[in-house]
Amino acid sequence: MKNVIVTGASRGFGHAIARRMLDKGYRVYGLSRTVPADLVDEAEFRYVPVDLSQTRMASAVLSDYFLREQRVSDVAYLFLNAGMFGDRVMRVSDIAMDEMKQIVDLNVWANKLLLDLFLRGGVPIATCVASASMAGVRARAGNGGYAISKATLNMMLKLYALEHPATFFAVLGLCSLNTRLFDHTLYPPADPNQFPDIAVLQKRAQLPGYLTTPEQRAQDVDQVLNGPLREQLVSGEFVDMRSLLASAAASVTVAA
Ligand SMILES: NC(=O)c1ccc[n+]([C@@H]2O[C@H](COP(=O)([O-])OP(=O)(O)OC[C@H]3O[C@@H](n4cnc5c(N)ncnc54)[C@H](OP(=O)(O)O)[C@@H]3O)[C@@H](O)[C@H]2O)c1
């Protein structure tokens, strides 16, 4: 049985990709604070309750669980997905230091923790997929700790890719999903003078079809990882899913 690990499996993209990988016949370990009620009864689903923002505690719990209790000896896919935006859109200078640290602990250091647990433990990871974001590439006033954490994540995974060539690092910008996390960007309405790009994004998100469901994105990601688009990925290099899918659609149109 091939192992898949998904952080943030209780809802959103993590839940959708966990379901998809179960349907494809993998054993899926889902990590989150809330139980994914509809997955726990699946024969090959293993729920791992953990607060990944508490990195010291999580490190002890997860290394005990994966290496000693479950004796996981290889990982087919590691989805580094759990994440938080923060309370709401605000200026970096208005974010409390404790909140900033919590965001970075979850969005960055929890991922280092999991990678190190397996890489140092001699457990090969074939493919690591990171739920990355354009927020880490393009600066938009108001994206605060989220943007800083996602930019850090991108650089961290570039370094891992260089230093661990046996693992393929797919760093995928998931792009505007209809999830609880994205709601923190959409509500309350942003002041267009203070946060002009976010105000535009909030308007755009109201257009029909702008937001993608997590289930659709899980299908897209599966296709990218297992289809011809995989050749366009470079290990450790950020790419956003919307551009990737658009380039594929354009090449189909040209060919037709
Ligand atoms: N939505 C978008 O448009 C978008 C775009 C680009 C990238 N992304 C990235 O995609 C990832 C998933 O986002 P989503 O939109 O699917 O968000 P979501 O629906 O809010 O899901 C977030 C997941 O992370 C888990 N999580 C949050 N805090 C945690 C903690 N302290 N410990 C363990 N798990 C925790 C949540 O589980 P519990 O609350 O049960 O712990 C939940 O399963 C994030 O990394 C996000 O940055 C999203």
mmCIF file of C-alpha atoms and ligand atoms in Angstrom:
data_model
loop_
_atom_site.group_PDB
_atom_site.id
_atom_site.type_symbol
_atom_site.label_atom_id
_atom_site.label_comp_id
_atom_site.label_asym_id
_atom_site.label_seq_id
_atom_site.Cartn_x
_atom_site.Cartn_y
_atom_site.Cartn_z
ATOM 1 C CA MET A 1 0.000 0.000 0.000
ATOM 2 C CA LYS A 2 1.436 3.379 -1.022
ATOM 3 C CA ASN A 3 1.312 6.127 1.563
ATOM 4 C CA VAL A 4 0.018 9.661 1.095
ATOM 5 C CA ILE A 5 0.188 12.307 3.804
ATOM 6 C CA VAL A 6 -2.087 15.348 3.670
ATOM 7 C CA THR A 7 -1.873 18.171 6.180
ATOM 8 C CA GLY A 8 -5.089 20.122 6.636
ATOM 9 C CA ALA A 9 -7.317 17.224 5.563
ATOM 10 C CA SER A 10 -10.435 18.334 7.444
ATOM 11 C CA ARG A 11 -11.776 20.740 4.787
ATOM 12 C CA GLY A 12 -10.952 22.724 1.671
ATOM 13 C CA PHE A 13 -8.276 21.562 -0.738
ATOM 14 C CA GLY A 14 -6.716 19.127 1.758
ATOM 15 C CA HIS A 15 -10.001 17.332 2.255
ATOM 16 C CA ALA A 16 -10.616 17.163 -1.497
ATOM 17 C CA ILE A 17 -7.156 15.798 -2.314
ATOM 18 C CA ALA A 18 -7.369 13.296 0.568
ATOM 19 C CA ARG A 19 -10.659 11.999 -0.816
ATOM 20 C CA ARG A 20 -9.214 11.800 -4.317
ATOM 21 C CA MET A 21 -6.112 9.885 -3.232
ATOM 22 C CA LEU A 22 -8.262 7.455 -1.219
ATOM 23 C CA ASP A 23 -10.395 6.878 -4.305
ATOM 24 C CA LYS A 24 -7.203 6.127 -6.246
ATOM 25 C CA GLY A 25 -6.296 3.379 -3.778
ATOM 26 C CA TYR A 26 -3.665 5.029 -1.590
ATOM 27 C CA ARG A 27 -3.450 4.816 2.192
ATOM 28 C CA VAL A 28 -4.023 8.394 3.276
ATOM 29 C CA TYR A 29 -2.853 9.918 6.543
ATOM 30 C CA GLY A 30 -4.835 13.109 7.202
ATOM 31 C CA LEU A 31 -3.549 15.668 9.708
ATOM 32 C CA SER A 32 -5.718 18.419 11.207
ATOM 33 C CA ARG A 33 -7.254 19.632 14.454
ATOM 34 C CA THR A 34 -10.813 18.782 13.367
ATOM 35 C CA VAL A 35 -11.887 15.258 12.433
ATOM 36 C CA PRO A 36 -12.826 14.879 8.742
ATOM 37 C CA ALA A 37 -16.053 13.096 9.669
ATOM 38 C CA ASP A 38 -16.756 11.614 6.253
ATOM 39 C CA LEU A 39 -13.240 10.204 5.817
ATOM 40 C CA VAL A 40 -12.579 8.499 9.137
ATOM 41 C CA ASP A 41 -14.669 5.442 8.318
ATOM 42 C CA GLU A 42 -12.745 4.770 5.103
ATOM 43 C CA ALA A 43 -10.649 1.620 5.504
ATOM 44 C CA GLU A 44 -7.424 3.226 4.276
ATOM 45 C CA PHE A 45 -7.789 6.598 5.969
ATOM 46 C CA ARG A 46 -5.770 7.317 9.118
ATOM 47 C CA TYR A 47 -6.700 10.430 11.044
ATOM 48 C CA VAL A 48 -3.862 12.127 12.903
ATOM 49 C CA PRO A 49 -5.139 14.824 15.285
ATOM 50 C CA VAL A 50 -2.503 17.521 15.635
ATOM 51 C CA ASP A 51 -2.119 21.282 15.959
ATOM 52 C CA LEU A 52 0.659 21.942 13.464
ATOM 53 C CA SER A 53 1.190 25.486 14.692
ATOM 54 C CA GLN A 54 2.531 24.008 17.943
ATOM 55 C CA THR A 55 5.678 22.824 16.231
ATOM 56 C CA ARG A 56 7.556 21.444 19.245
ATOM 57 C CA MET A 57 4.642 19.293 20.394
ATOM 58 C CA ALA A 58 3.729 18.306 16.811
ATOM 59 C CA SER A 59 7.290 17.197 16.103
ATOM 60 C CA ALA A 60 7.306 14.761 19.034
ATOM 61 C CA VAL A 61 3.802 13.431 18.324
ATOM 62 C CA LEU A 62 4.340 12.967 14.578
ATOM 63 C CA SER A 63 7.749 11.357 14.753
ATOM 64 C CA ASP A 64 6.434 8.899 17.327
ATOM 65 C CA TYR A 65 3.352 8.172 15.242
ATOM 66 C CA PHE A 66 4.876 7.858 11.775
ATOM 67 C CA LEU A 67 8.275 6.345 12.539
ATOM 68 C CA ARG A 68 7.650 4.183 15.620
ATOM 69 C CA GLU A 69 3.947 3.339 15.658
ATOM 70 C CA GLN A 70 3.067 3.132 11.936
ATOM 71 C CA ARG A 71 6.620 2.370 10.752
ATOM 72 C CA VAL A 72 6.024 4.291 7.527
ATOM 73 C CA SER A 73 8.942 3.379 5.275
ATOM 74 C CA ASP A 74 8.153 5.407 2.158
ATOM 75 C CA VAL A 75 5.907 8.278 1.161
ATOM 76 C CA ALA A 76 4.474 8.477 -2.350
ATOM 77 C CA TYR A 77 3.000 11.975 -1.884
ATOM 78 C CA LEU A 78 3.453 14.454 0.934
ATOM 79 C CA PHE A 79 0.888 17.252 0.579
ATOM 80 C CA LEU A 80 2.099 20.221 2.630
ATOM 81 C CA ASN A 81 -1.230 21.948 2.662
ATOM 82 C CA ALA A 82 -2.452 23.084 6.098
ATOM 83 C CA GLY A 83 -2.477 26.847 6.214
ATOM 84 C CA MET A 84 -4.048 29.957 7.634
ATOM 85 C CA PHE A 85 -4.464 33.499 6.325
ATOM 86 C CA GLY A 86 -4.655 35.303 9.632
ATOM 87 C CA ASP A 87 -7.538 37.199 11.106
ATOM 88 C CA ARG A 88 -8.285 39.513 8.161
ATOM 89 C CA VAL A 89 -6.752 41.783 5.549
ATOM 90 C CA MET A 90 -4.558 44.315 7.356
ATOM 91 C CA ARG A 91 -1.298 46.198 7.186
ATOM 92 C CA VAL A 92 1.792 44.309 8.321
ATOM 93 C CA SER A 93 2.365 46.993 10.945
ATOM 94 C CA ASP A 94 -1.060 46.250 12.483
ATOM 95 C CA ILE A 95 -0.497 42.505 12.917
ATOM 96 C CA ALA A 96 0.374 41.408 16.462
ATOM 97 C CA MET A 97 3.726 39.650 16.666
ATOM 98 C CA ASP A 98 2.132 36.539 18.206
ATOM 99 C CA GLU A 99 -0.276 36.202 15.278
ATOM 100 C CA MET A 100 2.540 36.691 12.783
ATOM 101 C CA LYS A 101 4.531 33.918 14.475
ATOM 102 C CA GLN A 102 1.542 31.579 14.481
ATOM 103 C CA ILE A 103 0.974 32.091 10.746
ATOM 104 C CA VAL A 104 4.614 31.436 9.897
ATOM 105 C CA ASP A 105 4.811 28.455 12.273
ATOM 106 C CA LEU A 106 1.896 26.793 10.499
ATOM 107 C CA ASN A 107 2.493 27.893 6.905
ATOM 108 C CA VAL A 108 6.259 27.358 6.913
ATOM 109 C CA TRP A 109 7.828 25.625 9.899
ATOM 110 C CA ALA A 110 5.246 22.845 10.210
ATOM 111 C CA ASN A 111 6.259 21.904 6.657
ATOM 112 C CA LYS A 112 9.956 21.845 7.548
ATOM 113 C CA LEU A 113 9.066 19.679 10.520
ATOM 114 C CA LEU A 114 7.369 17.043 8.354
ATOM 115 C CA LEU A 115 10.019 17.074 5.653
ATOM 116 C CA ASP A 116 12.809 16.679 8.194
ATOM 117 C CA LEU A 117 11.017 13.952 10.064
ATOM 118 C CA PHE A 118 11.034 11.746 6.968
ATOM 119 C CA LEU A 119 14.243 12.892 5.284
ATOM 120 C CA ARG A 120 16.325 12.558 8.455
ATOM 121 C CA GLY A 121 14.541 9.345 9.341
ATOM 122 C CA GLY A 122 15.682 7.792 6.048
ATOM 123 C CA VAL A 123 12.118 7.594 4.703
ATOM 124 C CA PRO A 124 12.078 8.494 0.993
ATOM 125 C CA ILE A 125 9.466 10.980 -0.211
ATOM 126 C CA ALA A 126 8.800 10.544 -3.933
ATOM 127 C CA THR A 127 6.774 13.738 -4.459
ATOM 128 C CA CYS A 128 6.144 16.639 -2.117
ATOM 129 C CA VAL A 129 3.303 18.940 -3.166
ATOM 130 C CA ALA A 130 3.077 22.341 -1.506
ATOM 131 C CA SER A 131 -0.113 24.413 -1.428
ATOM 132 C CA ALA A 132 1.618 27.640 -2.420
ATOM 133 C CA SER A 133 0.140 31.007 -3.359
ATOM 134 C CA MET A 134 0.617 33.942 -5.708
ATOM 135 C CA ALA A 135 0.456 35.968 -2.482
ATOM 136 C CA GLY A 136 4.036 34.810 -1.882
ATOM 137 C CA VAL A 137 5.147 36.109 -5.277
ATOM 138 C CA ARG A 138 3.143 39.268 -5.960
ATOM 139 C CA ALA A 139 2.982 41.846 -3.154
ATOM 140 C CA ARG A 140 -0.558 43.067 -2.471
ATOM 141 C CA ALA A 141 -1.113 45.463 0.431
ATOM 142 C CA GLY A 142 -3.184 43.702 3.086
ATOM 143 C CA ASN A 143 -1.921 40.151 2.548
ATOM 144 C CA GLY A 144 0.274 40.552 5.623
ATOM 145 C CA GLY A 145 1.702 37.508 7.377
ATOM 146 C CA TYR A 146 0.151 35.205 4.787
ATOM 147 C CA ALA A 147 2.221 36.739 1.968
ATOM 148 C CA ILE A 148 5.384 36.732 4.043
ATOM 149 C CA SER A 149 4.890 33.101 5.026
ATOM 150 C CA LYS A 150 4.168 31.963 1.463
ATOM 151 C CA ALA A 151 7.214 33.808 0.083
ATOM 152 C CA THR A 152 9.344 32.112 2.730
ATOM 153 C CA LEU A 153 7.804 28.771 1.849
ATOM 154 C CA ASN A 154 8.749 29.228 -1.811
ATOM 155 C CA MET A 155 12.386 29.894 -0.976
ATOM 156 C CA MET A 156 12.530 27.086 1.576
ATOM 157 C CA LEU A 157 11.272 24.577 -0.965
ATOM 158 C CA LYS A 158 13.705 25.806 -3.615
ATOM 159 C CA LEU A 159 16.485 25.011 -1.167
ATOM 160 C CA TYR A 160 15.050 21.601 -0.272
ATOM 161 C CA ALA A 161 14.760 20.809 -3.983
ATOM 162 C CA LEU A 162 18.433 21.633 -4.540
ATOM 163 C CA GLU A 163 19.545 19.735 -1.459
ATOM 164 C CA HIS A 164 17.259 16.684 -1.862
ATOM 165 C CA PRO A 165 17.130 15.872 -5.573
ATOM 166 C CA ALA A 166 15.620 12.430 -4.919
ATOM 167 C CA THR A 167 12.355 14.121 -3.964
ATOM 168 C CA PHE A 168 10.319 16.047 -6.535
ATOM 169 C CA PHE A 169 8.937 19.289 -5.093
ATOM 170 C CA ALA A 170 5.794 20.520 -6.852
ATOM 171 C CA VAL A 171 5.180 24.057 -5.582
ATOM 172 C CA LEU A 172 1.699 24.855 -6.864
ATOM 173 C CA GLY A 173 -0.157 28.136 -6.473
ATOM 174 C CA LEU A 174 -3.733 26.948 -5.939
ATOM 175 C CA CYS A 175 -5.411 30.213 -7.046
ATOM 176 C CA SER A 176 -8.698 31.486 -5.602
ATOM 177 C CA LEU A 177 -10.523 28.518 -4.137
ATOM 178 C CA ASN A 178 -13.922 28.729 -2.559
ATOM 179 C CA THR A 179 -12.779 27.842 0.972
ATOM 180 C CA ARG A 180 -12.825 29.163 4.524
ATOM 181 C CA LEU A 181 -9.245 30.416 4.193
ATOM 182 C CA PHE A 182 -10.066 32.525 1.150
ATOM 183 C CA ASP A 183 -13.046 34.032 2.984
ATOM 184 C CA HIS A 184 -10.531 35.892 5.152
ATOM 185 C CA THR A 185 -9.429 37.754 1.999
ATOM 186 C CA LEU A 186 -12.961 38.396 0.795
ATOM 187 C CA TYR A 187 -14.619 39.668 4.007
ATOM 188 C CA PRO A 188 -15.053 42.292 5.301
ATOM 189 C CA PRO A 189 -14.929 44.592 2.237
ATOM 190 C CA ALA A 190 -11.454 46.121 1.921
ATOM 191 C CA ASP A 191 -10.904 49.876 1.866
ATOM 192 C CA PRO A 192 -9.914 50.523 -1.798
ATOM 193 C CA ASN A 193 -7.612 53.388 -0.766
ATOM 194 C CA GLN A 194 -5.658 51.278 1.695
ATOM 195 C CA PHE A 195 -5.868 47.885 -0.026
ATOM 196 C CA PRO A 196 -6.573 48.571 -3.744
ATOM 197 C CA ASP A 197 -5.545 45.158 -5.118
ATOM 198 C CA ILE A 198 -7.587 43.292 -2.518
ATOM 199 C CA ALA A 199 -10.618 45.487 -3.254
ATOM 200 C CA VAL A 200 -10.319 44.580 -6.948
ATOM 201 C CA LEU A 201 -9.920 40.894 -6.078
ATOM 202 C CA GLN A 202 -13.048 41.026 -3.906
ATOM 203 C CA LYS A 203 -15.036 42.421 -6.838
ATOM 204 C CA ARG A 204 -13.599 39.873 -9.237
ATOM 205 C CA ALA A 205 -14.411 37.015 -6.869
ATOM 206 C CA GLN A 206 -18.111 37.870 -7.197
ATOM 207 C CA LEU A 207 -18.040 37.100 -10.915
ATOM 208 C CA PRO A 208 -19.572 33.739 -11.734
ATOM 209 C CA GLY A 209 -16.934 31.051 -12.183
ATOM 210 C CA TYR A 210 -14.054 33.083 -10.728
ATOM 211 C CA LEU A 211 -13.683 30.911 -7.637
ATOM 212 C CA THR A 212 -12.816 27.258 -8.105
ATOM 213 C CA THR A 213 -14.099 24.478 -5.866
ATOM 214 C CA PRO A 214 -11.504 22.536 -3.890
ATOM 215 C CA GLU A 215 -12.724 19.334 -5.549
ATOM 216 C CA GLN A 216 -12.079 20.787 -9.011
ATOM 217 C CA ARG A 217 -8.612 21.920 -7.945
ATOM 218 C CA ALA A 218 -7.821 18.494 -6.491
ATOM 219 C CA GLN A 219 -8.709 16.995 -9.873
ATOM 220 C CA ASP A 220 -6.541 19.622 -11.638
ATOM 221 C CA VAL A 221 -3.580 18.924 -9.354
ATOM 222 C CA ASP A 222 -3.921 15.173 -9.842
ATOM 223 C CA GLN A 223 -3.919 15.705 -13.609
ATOM 224 C CA VAL A 224 -0.873 17.958 -13.442
ATOM 225 C CA LEU A 225 1.052 15.467 -11.327
ATOM 226 C CA ASN A 226 0.136 12.479 -13.455
ATOM 227 C CA GLY A 227 -0.243 13.877 -16.957
ATOM 228 C CA PRO A 228 1.802 15.644 -19.639
ATOM 229 C CA LEU A 229 1.761 18.950 -17.692
ATOM 230 C CA ARG A 230 4.153 17.411 -15.168
ATOM 231 C CA GLU A 231 6.940 18.000 -17.703
ATOM 232 C CA GLN A 232 6.394 21.739 -17.279
ATOM 233 C CA LEU A 233 7.079 21.559 -13.536
ATOM 234 C CA VAL A 234 10.577 22.208 -12.239
ATOM 235 C CA SER A 235 11.304 20.777 -8.811
ATOM 236 C CA GLY A 236 11.191 23.559 -6.210
ATOM 237 C CA GLU A 237 9.971 26.255 -8.626
ATOM 238 C CA PHE A 238 6.660 27.967 -7.942
ATOM 239 C CA VAL A 239 4.039 27.786 -10.652
ATOM 240 C CA ASP A 240 0.440 28.884 -10.395
ATOM 241 C CA MET A 241 -2.223 26.431 -11.402
ATOM 242 C CA ARG A 242 -4.249 28.953 -13.369
ATOM 243 C CA SER A 243 -1.343 29.750 -15.734
ATOM 244 C CA LEU A 244 -0.442 26.095 -16.030
ATOM 245 C CA LEU A 245 -3.987 25.096 -16.956
ATOM 246 C CA ALA A 246 -4.344 28.091 -19.312
ATOM 247 C CA SER A 247 -1.131 27.155 -21.147
ATOM 248 C CA ALA A 248 -2.435 23.615 -21.574
ATOM 249 C CA ALA A 249 -5.792 24.889 -22.866
ATOM 250 C CA ALA A 250 -4.013 27.269 -25.300
ATOM 251 C CA SER A 251 -1.828 24.486 -26.701
ATOM 252 C CA VAL A 252 -4.932 22.324 -27.265
ATOM 253 C CA THR A 253 -6.576 25.234 -29.154
ATOM 254 C CA VAL A 254 -3.470 25.785 -31.325
ATOM 255 C CA ALA A 255 -3.239 22.071 -32.094
ATOM 256 C CA ALA A 256 -6.926 21.998 -33.092
HETATM 257 N N1 LIG B 1 -8.128 29.042 -0.957
HETATM 258 C C1 LIG B 1 -7.303 29.586 -1.827
HETATM 259 O O1 LIG B 1 -7.727 30.367 -2.685
HETATM 260 C C2 LIG B 1 -5.837 29.257 -1.804
HETATM 261 C C3 LIG B 1 -5.016 29.816 -2.787
HETATM 262 C C4 LIG B 1 -3.656 29.535 -2.784
HETATM 263 C C5 LIG B 1 -3.151 28.684 -1.792
HETATM 264 N N2 LIG B 1 -3.966 28.156 -0.848
HETATM 265 C C6 LIG B 1 -3.375 27.302 0.178
HETATM 266 O O2 LIG B 1 -4.033 26.050 0.213
HETATM 267 C C7 LIG B 1 -3.953 25.518 1.529
HETATM 268 C C8 LIG B 1 -5.315 25.029 1.967
HETATM 269 O O3 LIG B 1 -6.170 26.135 2.018
HETATM 270 P P1 LIG B 1 -7.756 26.034 1.899
HETATM 271 O O4 LIG B 1 -8.136 27.176 1.058
HETATM 272 O O5 LIG B 1 -8.172 24.665 1.545
HETATM 273 O O6 LIG B 1 -8.140 26.406 3.420
HETATM 274 P P2 LIG B 1 -9.187 25.842 4.467
HETATM 275 O O7 LIG B 1 -10.396 25.324 3.802
HETATM 276 O O8 LIG B 1 -9.329 26.901 5.489
HETATM 277 O O9 LIG B 1 -8.402 24.581 5.090
HETATM 278 C C9 LIG B 1 -7.290 24.758 5.895
HETATM 279 C C10 LIG B 1 -6.866 23.410 6.459
HETATM 280 O O10 LIG B 1 -5.705 23.632 7.279
HETATM 281 C C11 LIG B 1 -5.924 23.035 8.537
HETATM 282 N N3 LIG B 1 -5.290 23.758 9.617
HETATM 283 C C12 LIG B 1 -5.426 25.081 9.922
HETATM 284 N N4 LIG B 1 -4.742 25.363 11.044
HETATM 285 C C13 LIG B 1 -4.180 24.194 11.451
HETATM 286 C C14 LIG B 1 -3.373 23.838 12.561
HETATM 287 N N5 LIG B 1 -3.001 24.746 13.485
HETATM 288 N N6 LIG B 1 -2.963 22.555 12.689
HETATM 289 C C15 LIG B 1 -3.344 21.621 11.774
HETATM 290 N N7 LIG B 1 -4.105 21.900 10.700
HETATM 291 C C16 LIG B 1 -4.527 23.166 10.560
HETATM 292 C C17 LIG B 1 -7.453 23.070 8.742
HETATM 293 O O11 LIG B 1 -7.834 22.047 9.643
HETATM 294 P P3 LIG B 1 -8.312 22.308 11.165
HETATM 295 O O12 LIG B 1 -8.867 23.690 11.260
HETATM 296 O O13 LIG B 1 -9.300 21.213 11.377
HETATM 297 O O14 LIG B 1 -7.072 22.116 11.981
HETATM 298 C C18 LIG B 1 -7.949 22.775 7.331
HETATM 299 O O15 LIG B 1 -8.016 21.396 7.117
HETATM 300 C C19 LIG B 1 -3.368 26.609 2.416
HETATM 301 O O16 LIG B 1 -1.989 26.371 2.623
HETATM 302 C C20 LIG B 1 -3.555 27.853 1.584
HETATM 303 O O17 LIG B 1 -2.600 28.845 1.869
HETATM 304 C C21 LIG B 1 -5.302 28.409 -0.839
#
